[in-house]
CSV table of N, CA and C in Angstrom, one decimal:
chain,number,residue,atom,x,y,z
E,36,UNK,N,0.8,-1.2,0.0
E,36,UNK,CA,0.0,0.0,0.0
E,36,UNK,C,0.9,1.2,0.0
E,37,UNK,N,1.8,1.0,0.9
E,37,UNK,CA,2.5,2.6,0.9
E,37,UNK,C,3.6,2.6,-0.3
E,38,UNK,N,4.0,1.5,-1.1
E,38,UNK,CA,4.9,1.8,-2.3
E,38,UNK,C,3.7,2.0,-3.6
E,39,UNK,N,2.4,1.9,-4.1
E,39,UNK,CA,1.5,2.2,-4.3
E,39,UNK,C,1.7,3.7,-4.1
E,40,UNK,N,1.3,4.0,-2.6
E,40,UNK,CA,1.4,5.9,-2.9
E,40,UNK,C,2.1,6.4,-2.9
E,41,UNK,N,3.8,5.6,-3.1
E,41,UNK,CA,4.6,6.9,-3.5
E,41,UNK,C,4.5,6.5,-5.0
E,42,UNK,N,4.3,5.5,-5.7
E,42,UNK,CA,4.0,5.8,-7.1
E,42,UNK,C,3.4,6.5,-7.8
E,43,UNK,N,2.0,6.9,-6.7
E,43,UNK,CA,0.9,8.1,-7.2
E,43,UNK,C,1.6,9.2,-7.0
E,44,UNK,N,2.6,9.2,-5.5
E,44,UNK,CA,3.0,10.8,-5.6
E,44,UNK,C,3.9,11.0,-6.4
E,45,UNK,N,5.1,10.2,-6.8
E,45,UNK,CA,6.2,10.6,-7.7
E,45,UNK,C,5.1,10.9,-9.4
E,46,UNK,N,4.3,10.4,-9.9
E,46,UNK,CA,3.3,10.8,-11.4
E,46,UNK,C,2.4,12.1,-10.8
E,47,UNK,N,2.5,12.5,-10.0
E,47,UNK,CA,1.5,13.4,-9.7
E,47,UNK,C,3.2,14.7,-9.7
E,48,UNK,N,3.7,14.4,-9.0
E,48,UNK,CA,5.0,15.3,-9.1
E,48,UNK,C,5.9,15.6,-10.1
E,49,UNK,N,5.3,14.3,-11.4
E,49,UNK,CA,6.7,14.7,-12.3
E,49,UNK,C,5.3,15.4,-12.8
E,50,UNK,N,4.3,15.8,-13.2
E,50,UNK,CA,3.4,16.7,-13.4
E,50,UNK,C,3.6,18.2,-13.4
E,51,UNK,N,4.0,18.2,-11.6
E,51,UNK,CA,3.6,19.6,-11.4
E,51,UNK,C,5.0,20.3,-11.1
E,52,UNK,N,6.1,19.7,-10.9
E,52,UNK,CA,7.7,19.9,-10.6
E,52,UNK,C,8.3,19.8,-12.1
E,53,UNK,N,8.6,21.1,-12.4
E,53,UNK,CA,9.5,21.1,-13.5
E,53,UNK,C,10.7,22.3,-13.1
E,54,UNK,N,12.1,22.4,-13.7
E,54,UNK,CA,12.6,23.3,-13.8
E,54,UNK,C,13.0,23.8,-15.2
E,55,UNK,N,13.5,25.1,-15.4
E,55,UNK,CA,13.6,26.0,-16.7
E,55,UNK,C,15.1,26.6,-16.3
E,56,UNK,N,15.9,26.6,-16.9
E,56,UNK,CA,17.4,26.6,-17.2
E,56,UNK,C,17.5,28.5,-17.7
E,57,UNK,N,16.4,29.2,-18.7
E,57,UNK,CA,16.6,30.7,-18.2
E,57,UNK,C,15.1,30.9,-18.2
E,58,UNK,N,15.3,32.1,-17.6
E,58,UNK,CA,13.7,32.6,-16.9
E,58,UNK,C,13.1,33.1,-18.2
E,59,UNK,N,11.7,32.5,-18.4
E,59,UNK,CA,10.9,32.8,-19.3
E,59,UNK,C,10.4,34.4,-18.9
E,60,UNK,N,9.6,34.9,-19.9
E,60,UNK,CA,9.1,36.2,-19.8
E,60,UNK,C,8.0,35.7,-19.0
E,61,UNK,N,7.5,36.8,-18.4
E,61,UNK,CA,6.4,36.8,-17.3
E,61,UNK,C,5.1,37.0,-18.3
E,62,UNK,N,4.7,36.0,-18.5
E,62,UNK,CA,3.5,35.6,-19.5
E,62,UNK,C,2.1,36.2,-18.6
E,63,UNK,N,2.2,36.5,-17.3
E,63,UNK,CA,1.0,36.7,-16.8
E,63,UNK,C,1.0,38.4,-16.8
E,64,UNK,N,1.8,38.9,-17.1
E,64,UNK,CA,1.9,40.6,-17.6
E,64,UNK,C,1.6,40.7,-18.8
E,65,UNK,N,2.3,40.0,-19.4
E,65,UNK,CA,2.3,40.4,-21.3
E,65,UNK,C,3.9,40.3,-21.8
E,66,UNK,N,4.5,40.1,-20.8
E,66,UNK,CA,6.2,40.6,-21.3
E,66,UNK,C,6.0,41.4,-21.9
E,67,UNK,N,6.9,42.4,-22.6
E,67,UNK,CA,7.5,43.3,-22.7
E,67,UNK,C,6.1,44.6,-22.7
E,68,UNK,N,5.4,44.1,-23.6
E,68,UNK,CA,4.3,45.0,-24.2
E,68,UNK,C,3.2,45.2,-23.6
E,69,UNK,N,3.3,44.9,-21.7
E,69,UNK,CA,1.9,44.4,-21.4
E,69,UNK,C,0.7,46.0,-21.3
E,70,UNK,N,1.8,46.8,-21.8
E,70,UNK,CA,0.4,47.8,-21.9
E,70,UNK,C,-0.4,47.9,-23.5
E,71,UNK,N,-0.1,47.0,-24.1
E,71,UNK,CA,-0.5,47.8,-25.1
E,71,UNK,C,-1.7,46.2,-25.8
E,72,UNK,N,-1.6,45.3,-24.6
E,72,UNK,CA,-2.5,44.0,-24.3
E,72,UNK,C,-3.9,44.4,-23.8
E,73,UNK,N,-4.4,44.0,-24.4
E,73,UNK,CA,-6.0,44.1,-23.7
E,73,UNK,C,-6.2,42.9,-23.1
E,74,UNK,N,-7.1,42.7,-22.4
E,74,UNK,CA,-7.8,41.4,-21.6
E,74,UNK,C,-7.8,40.2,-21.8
E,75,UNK,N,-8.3,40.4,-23.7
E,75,UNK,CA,-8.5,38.7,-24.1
E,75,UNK,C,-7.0,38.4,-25.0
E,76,UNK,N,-6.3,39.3,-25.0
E,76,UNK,CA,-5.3,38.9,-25.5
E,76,UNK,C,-4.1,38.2,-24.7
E,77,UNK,N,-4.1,39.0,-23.3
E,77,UNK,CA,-3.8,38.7,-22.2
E,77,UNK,C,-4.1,37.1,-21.9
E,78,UNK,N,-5.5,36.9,-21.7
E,78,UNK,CA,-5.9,35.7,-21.4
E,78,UNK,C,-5.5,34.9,-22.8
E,79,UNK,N,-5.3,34.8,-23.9
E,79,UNK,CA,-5.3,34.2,-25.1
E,79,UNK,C,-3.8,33.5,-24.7
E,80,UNK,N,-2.8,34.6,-24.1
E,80,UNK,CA,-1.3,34.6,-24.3
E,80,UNK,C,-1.6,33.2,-23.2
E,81,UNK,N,-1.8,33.7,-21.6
E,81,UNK,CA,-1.8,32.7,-20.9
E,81,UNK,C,-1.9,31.5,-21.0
E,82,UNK,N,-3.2,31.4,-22.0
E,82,UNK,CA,-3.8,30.2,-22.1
E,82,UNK,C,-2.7,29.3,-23.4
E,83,UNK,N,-2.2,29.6,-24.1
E,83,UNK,CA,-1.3,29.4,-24.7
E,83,UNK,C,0.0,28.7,-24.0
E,84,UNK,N,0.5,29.6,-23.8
E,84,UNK,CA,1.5,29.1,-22.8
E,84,UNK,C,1.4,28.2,-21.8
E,85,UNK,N,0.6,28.0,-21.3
E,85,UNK,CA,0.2,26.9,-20.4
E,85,UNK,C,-0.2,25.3,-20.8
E,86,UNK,N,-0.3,25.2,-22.5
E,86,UNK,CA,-0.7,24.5,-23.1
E,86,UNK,C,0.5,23.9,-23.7
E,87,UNK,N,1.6,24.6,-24.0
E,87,UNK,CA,2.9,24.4,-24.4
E,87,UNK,C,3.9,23.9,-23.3
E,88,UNK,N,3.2,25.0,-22.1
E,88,UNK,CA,4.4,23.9,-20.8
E,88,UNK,C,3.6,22.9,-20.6
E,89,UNK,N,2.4,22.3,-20.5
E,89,UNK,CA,2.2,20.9,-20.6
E,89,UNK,C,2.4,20.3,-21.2
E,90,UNK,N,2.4,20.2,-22.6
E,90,UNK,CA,2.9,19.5,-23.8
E,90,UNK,C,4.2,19.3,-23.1
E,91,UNK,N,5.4,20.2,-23.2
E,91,UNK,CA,6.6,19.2,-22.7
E,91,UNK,C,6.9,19.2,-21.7
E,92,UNK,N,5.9,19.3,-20.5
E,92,UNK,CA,6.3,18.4,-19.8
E,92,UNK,C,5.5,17.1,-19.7
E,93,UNK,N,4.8,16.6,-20.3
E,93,UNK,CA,4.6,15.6,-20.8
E,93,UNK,C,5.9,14.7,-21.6
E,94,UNK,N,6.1,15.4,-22.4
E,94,UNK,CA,7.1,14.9,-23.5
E,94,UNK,C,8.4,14.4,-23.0
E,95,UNK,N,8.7,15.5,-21.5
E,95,UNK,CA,9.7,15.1,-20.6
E,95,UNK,C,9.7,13.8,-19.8
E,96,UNK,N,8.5,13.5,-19.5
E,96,UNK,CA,7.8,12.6,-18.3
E,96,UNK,C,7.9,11.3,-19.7
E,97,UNK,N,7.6,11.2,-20.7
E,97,UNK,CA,7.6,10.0,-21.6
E,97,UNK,C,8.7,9.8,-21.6
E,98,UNK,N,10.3,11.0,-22.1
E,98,UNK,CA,11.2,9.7,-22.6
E,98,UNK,C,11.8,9.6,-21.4
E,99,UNK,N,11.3,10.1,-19.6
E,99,UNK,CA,11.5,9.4,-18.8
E,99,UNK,C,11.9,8.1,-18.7
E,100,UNK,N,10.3,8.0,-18.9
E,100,UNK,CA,9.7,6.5,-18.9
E,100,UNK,C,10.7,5.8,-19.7
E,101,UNK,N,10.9,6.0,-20.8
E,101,UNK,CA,11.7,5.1,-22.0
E,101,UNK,C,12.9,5.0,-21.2
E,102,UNK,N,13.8,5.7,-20.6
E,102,UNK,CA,14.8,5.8,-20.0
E,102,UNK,C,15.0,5.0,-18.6
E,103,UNK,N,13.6,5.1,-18.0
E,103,UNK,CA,14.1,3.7,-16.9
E,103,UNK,C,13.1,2.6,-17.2
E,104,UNK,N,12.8,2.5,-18.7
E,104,UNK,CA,12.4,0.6,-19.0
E,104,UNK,C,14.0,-0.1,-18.7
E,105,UNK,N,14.6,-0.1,-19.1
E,105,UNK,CA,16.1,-0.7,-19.1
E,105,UNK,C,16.3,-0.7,-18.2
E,106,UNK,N,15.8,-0.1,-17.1
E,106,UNK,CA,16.3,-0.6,-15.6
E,106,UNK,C,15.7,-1.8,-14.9
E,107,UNK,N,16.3,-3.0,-14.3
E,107,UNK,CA,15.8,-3.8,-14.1
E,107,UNK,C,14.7,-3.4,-12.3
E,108,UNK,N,14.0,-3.5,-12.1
E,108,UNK,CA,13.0,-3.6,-10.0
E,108,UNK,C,13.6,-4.8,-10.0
E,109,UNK,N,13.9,-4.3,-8.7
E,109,UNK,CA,14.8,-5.4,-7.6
E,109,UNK,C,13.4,-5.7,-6.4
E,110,UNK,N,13.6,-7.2,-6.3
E,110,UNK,CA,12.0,-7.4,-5.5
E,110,UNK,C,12.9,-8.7,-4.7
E,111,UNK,N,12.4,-8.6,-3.4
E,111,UNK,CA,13.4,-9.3,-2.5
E,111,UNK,C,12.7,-10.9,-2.6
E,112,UNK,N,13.2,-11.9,-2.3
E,112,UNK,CA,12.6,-13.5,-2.6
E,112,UNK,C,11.4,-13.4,-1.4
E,113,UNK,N,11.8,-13.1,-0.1
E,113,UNK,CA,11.3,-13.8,1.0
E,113,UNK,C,10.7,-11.9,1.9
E,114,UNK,N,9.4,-11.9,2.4
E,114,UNK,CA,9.5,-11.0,3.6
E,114,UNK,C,9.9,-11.3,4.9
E,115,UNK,N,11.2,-10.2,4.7
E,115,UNK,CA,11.9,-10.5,6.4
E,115,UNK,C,10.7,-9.8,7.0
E,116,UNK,N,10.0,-9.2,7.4
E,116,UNK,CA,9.0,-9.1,8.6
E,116,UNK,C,8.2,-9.7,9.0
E,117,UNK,N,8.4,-10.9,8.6
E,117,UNK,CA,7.4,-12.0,8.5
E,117,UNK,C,8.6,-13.1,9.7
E,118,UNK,N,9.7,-13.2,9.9
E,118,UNK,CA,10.8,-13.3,11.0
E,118,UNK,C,11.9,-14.3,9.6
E,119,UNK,N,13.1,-14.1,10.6
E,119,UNK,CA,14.0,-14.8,9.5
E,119,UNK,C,14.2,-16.2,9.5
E,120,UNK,N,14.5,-16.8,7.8
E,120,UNK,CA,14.3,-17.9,7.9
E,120,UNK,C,15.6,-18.6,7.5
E,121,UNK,N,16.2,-19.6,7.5
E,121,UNK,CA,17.7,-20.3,7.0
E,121,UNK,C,17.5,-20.9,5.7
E,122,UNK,N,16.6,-20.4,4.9
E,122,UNK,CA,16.1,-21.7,3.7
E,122,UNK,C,17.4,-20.8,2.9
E,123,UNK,N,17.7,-21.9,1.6
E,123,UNK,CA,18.2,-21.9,1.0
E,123,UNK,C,18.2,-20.3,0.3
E,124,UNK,N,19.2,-19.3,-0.3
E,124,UNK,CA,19.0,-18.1,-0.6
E,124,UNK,C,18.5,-17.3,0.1
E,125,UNK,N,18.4,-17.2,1.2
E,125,UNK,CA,18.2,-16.4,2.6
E,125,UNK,C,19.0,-16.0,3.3
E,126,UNK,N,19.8,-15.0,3.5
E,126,UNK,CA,20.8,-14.8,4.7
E,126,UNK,C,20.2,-14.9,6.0
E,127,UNK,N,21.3,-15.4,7.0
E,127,UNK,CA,20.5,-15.3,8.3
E,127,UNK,C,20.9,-14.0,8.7
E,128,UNK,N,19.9,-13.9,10.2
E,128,UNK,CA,20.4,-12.4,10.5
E,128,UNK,C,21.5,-12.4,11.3
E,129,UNK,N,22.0,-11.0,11.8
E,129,UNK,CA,23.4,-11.0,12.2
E,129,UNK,C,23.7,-11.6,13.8
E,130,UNK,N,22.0,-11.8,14.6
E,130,UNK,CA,22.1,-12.5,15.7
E,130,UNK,C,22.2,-14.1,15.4
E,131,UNK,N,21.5,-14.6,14.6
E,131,UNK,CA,21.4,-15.7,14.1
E,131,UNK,C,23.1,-16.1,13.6
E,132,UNK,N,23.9,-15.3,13.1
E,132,UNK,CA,25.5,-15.9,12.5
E,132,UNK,C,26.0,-15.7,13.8
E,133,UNK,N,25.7,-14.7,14.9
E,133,UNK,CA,26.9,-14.6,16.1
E,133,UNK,C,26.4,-16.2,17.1
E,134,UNK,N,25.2,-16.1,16.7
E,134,UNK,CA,24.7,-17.7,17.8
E,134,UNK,C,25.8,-19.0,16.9
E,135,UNK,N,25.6,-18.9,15.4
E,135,UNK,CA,26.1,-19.8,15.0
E,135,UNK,C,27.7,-20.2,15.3
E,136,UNK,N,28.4,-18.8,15.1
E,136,UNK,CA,29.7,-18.9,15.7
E,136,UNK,C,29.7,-19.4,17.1
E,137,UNK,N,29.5,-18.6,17.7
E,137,UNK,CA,29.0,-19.0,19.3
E,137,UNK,C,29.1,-20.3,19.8
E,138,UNK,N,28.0,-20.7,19.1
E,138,UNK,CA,27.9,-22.3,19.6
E,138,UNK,C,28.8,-23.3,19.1
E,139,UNK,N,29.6,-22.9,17.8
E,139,UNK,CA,30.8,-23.4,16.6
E,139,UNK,C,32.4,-23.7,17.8
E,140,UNK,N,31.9,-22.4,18.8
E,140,UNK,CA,33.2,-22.4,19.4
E,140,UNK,C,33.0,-22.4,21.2
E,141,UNK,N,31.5,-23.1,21.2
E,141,UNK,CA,31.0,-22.6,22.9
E,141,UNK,C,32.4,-23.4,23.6
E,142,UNK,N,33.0,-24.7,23.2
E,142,UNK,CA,33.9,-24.9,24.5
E,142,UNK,C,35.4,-24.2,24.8
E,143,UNK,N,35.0,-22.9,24.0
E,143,UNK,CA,36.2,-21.9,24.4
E,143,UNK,C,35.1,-20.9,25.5
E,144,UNK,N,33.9,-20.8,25.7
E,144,UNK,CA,33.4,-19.8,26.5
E,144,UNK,C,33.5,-20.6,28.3
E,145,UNK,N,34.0,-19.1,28.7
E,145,UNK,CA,34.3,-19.8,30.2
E,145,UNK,C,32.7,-19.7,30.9
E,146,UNK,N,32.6,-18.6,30.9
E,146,UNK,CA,30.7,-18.7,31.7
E,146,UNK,C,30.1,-17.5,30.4
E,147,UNK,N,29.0,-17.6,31.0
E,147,UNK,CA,27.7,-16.9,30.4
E,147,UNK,C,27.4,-15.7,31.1
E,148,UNK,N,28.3,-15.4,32.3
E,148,UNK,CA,28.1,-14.5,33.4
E,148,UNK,C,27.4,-13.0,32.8
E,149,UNK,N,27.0,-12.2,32.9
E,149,UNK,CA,26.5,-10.8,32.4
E,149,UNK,C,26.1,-11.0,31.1
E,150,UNK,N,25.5,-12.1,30.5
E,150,UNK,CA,24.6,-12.4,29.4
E,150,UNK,C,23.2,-12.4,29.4
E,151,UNK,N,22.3,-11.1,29.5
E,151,UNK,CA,20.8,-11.3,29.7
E,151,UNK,C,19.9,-12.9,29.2
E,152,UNK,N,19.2,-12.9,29.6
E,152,UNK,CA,18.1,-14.3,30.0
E,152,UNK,C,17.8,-14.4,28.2
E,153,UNK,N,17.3,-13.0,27.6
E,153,UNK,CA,16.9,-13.1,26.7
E,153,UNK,C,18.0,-13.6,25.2
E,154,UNK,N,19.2,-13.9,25.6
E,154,UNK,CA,20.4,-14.2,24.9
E,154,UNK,C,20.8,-15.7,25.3
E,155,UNK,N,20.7,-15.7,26.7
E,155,UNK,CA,20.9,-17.5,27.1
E,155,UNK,C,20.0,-18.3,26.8
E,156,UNK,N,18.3,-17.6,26.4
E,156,UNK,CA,17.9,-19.0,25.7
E,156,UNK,C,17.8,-19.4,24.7
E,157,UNK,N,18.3,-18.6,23.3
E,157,UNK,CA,18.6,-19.1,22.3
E,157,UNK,C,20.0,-19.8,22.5
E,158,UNK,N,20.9,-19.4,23.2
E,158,UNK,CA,21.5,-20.4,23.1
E,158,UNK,C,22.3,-21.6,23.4
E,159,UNK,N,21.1,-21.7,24.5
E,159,UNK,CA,21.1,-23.5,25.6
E,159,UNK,C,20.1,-24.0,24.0
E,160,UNK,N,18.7,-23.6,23.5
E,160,UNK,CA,18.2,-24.0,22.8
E,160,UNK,C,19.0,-24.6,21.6
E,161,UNK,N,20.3,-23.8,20.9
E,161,UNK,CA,20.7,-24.1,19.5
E,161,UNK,C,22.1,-25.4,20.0
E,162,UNK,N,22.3,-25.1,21.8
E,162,UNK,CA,23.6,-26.0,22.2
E,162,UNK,C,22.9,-27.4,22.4
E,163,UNK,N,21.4,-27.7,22.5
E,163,UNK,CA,20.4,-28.4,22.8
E,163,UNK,C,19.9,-29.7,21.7
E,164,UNK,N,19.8,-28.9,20.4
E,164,UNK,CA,19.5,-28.8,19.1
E,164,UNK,C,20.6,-29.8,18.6
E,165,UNK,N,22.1,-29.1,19.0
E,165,UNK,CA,23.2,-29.8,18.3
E,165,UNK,C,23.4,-30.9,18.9
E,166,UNK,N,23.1,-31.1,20.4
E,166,UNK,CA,23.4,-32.4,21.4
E,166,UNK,C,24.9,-31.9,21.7
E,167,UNK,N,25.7,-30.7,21.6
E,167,UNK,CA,26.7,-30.7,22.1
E,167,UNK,C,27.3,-30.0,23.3
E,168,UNK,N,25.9,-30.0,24.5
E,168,UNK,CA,26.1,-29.2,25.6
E,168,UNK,C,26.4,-30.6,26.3
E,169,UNK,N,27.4,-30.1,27.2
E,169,UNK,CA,28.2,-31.2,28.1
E,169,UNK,C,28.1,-31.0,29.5
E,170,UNK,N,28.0,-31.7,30.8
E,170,UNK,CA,28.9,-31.0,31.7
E,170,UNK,C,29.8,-30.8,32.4
């Protein structure tokens, strides 16, 4: 849902965000002549010009487009918020590789001393798993 509305917002943006490289004449006076403009010529000019900066910026916004076809979307295999998993093409996470070392080398750890509860039960559980807690 929310990559959805930044899609809407970036087409709605390349719409209304454009920049101009030198300053156009101030089309809402008349440029240079604006006294010698009457009303509907005035509105004629505006309405013109606003018809032309749509046109390209449209024209801009298409060979956009053409410009990032050739890019490949990158879309991930698995949702990690969904919790992490070991399958095949999945990284584990970086608690998950320090448990694995951990337990790879538990009969070099002398105690567990100042290791919160919520860290010793993963890994009596993975020392449990392997059959290689001793005492």
């Amino acid at each position: 849902r929310r990559e959805g509305m930044r899609r809407a917002a970036r087409r709605r943006a390349e719409h209304y965000a454009y920049f101009q490289e030198e300053p156009a004449e101030n089309v809402h006076v008349g440029g240079e002549d604006a006294r010698t403009l009457g009303p509907w010529s005035s509105a004629r000019q505006l309405v013109d010009e606003r018809e032309r900066a749509r046109a390209n910026r449209e024209e801009q916004i298409k060979r956009r487009k053409k410009e990032e076809e050739g890019l490949v979307a990158w879309k991930p295999r698995a949702d990690r918020r969904e919790g992490s998993t070991t399958a095949i093409g999945n990284t584990p996470s970086l608690f998950e590789f320090a448990l694995q070392i951990l337990c790879d080398h538990f009969d070099a750890v002398e105690s567990l001393e100042g290791i919160p509860d919520v860290v010793r039960a993963p890994i009596a559980a993975e020392l449990s798993r392997r059959r290689t807690l001793t005492p």
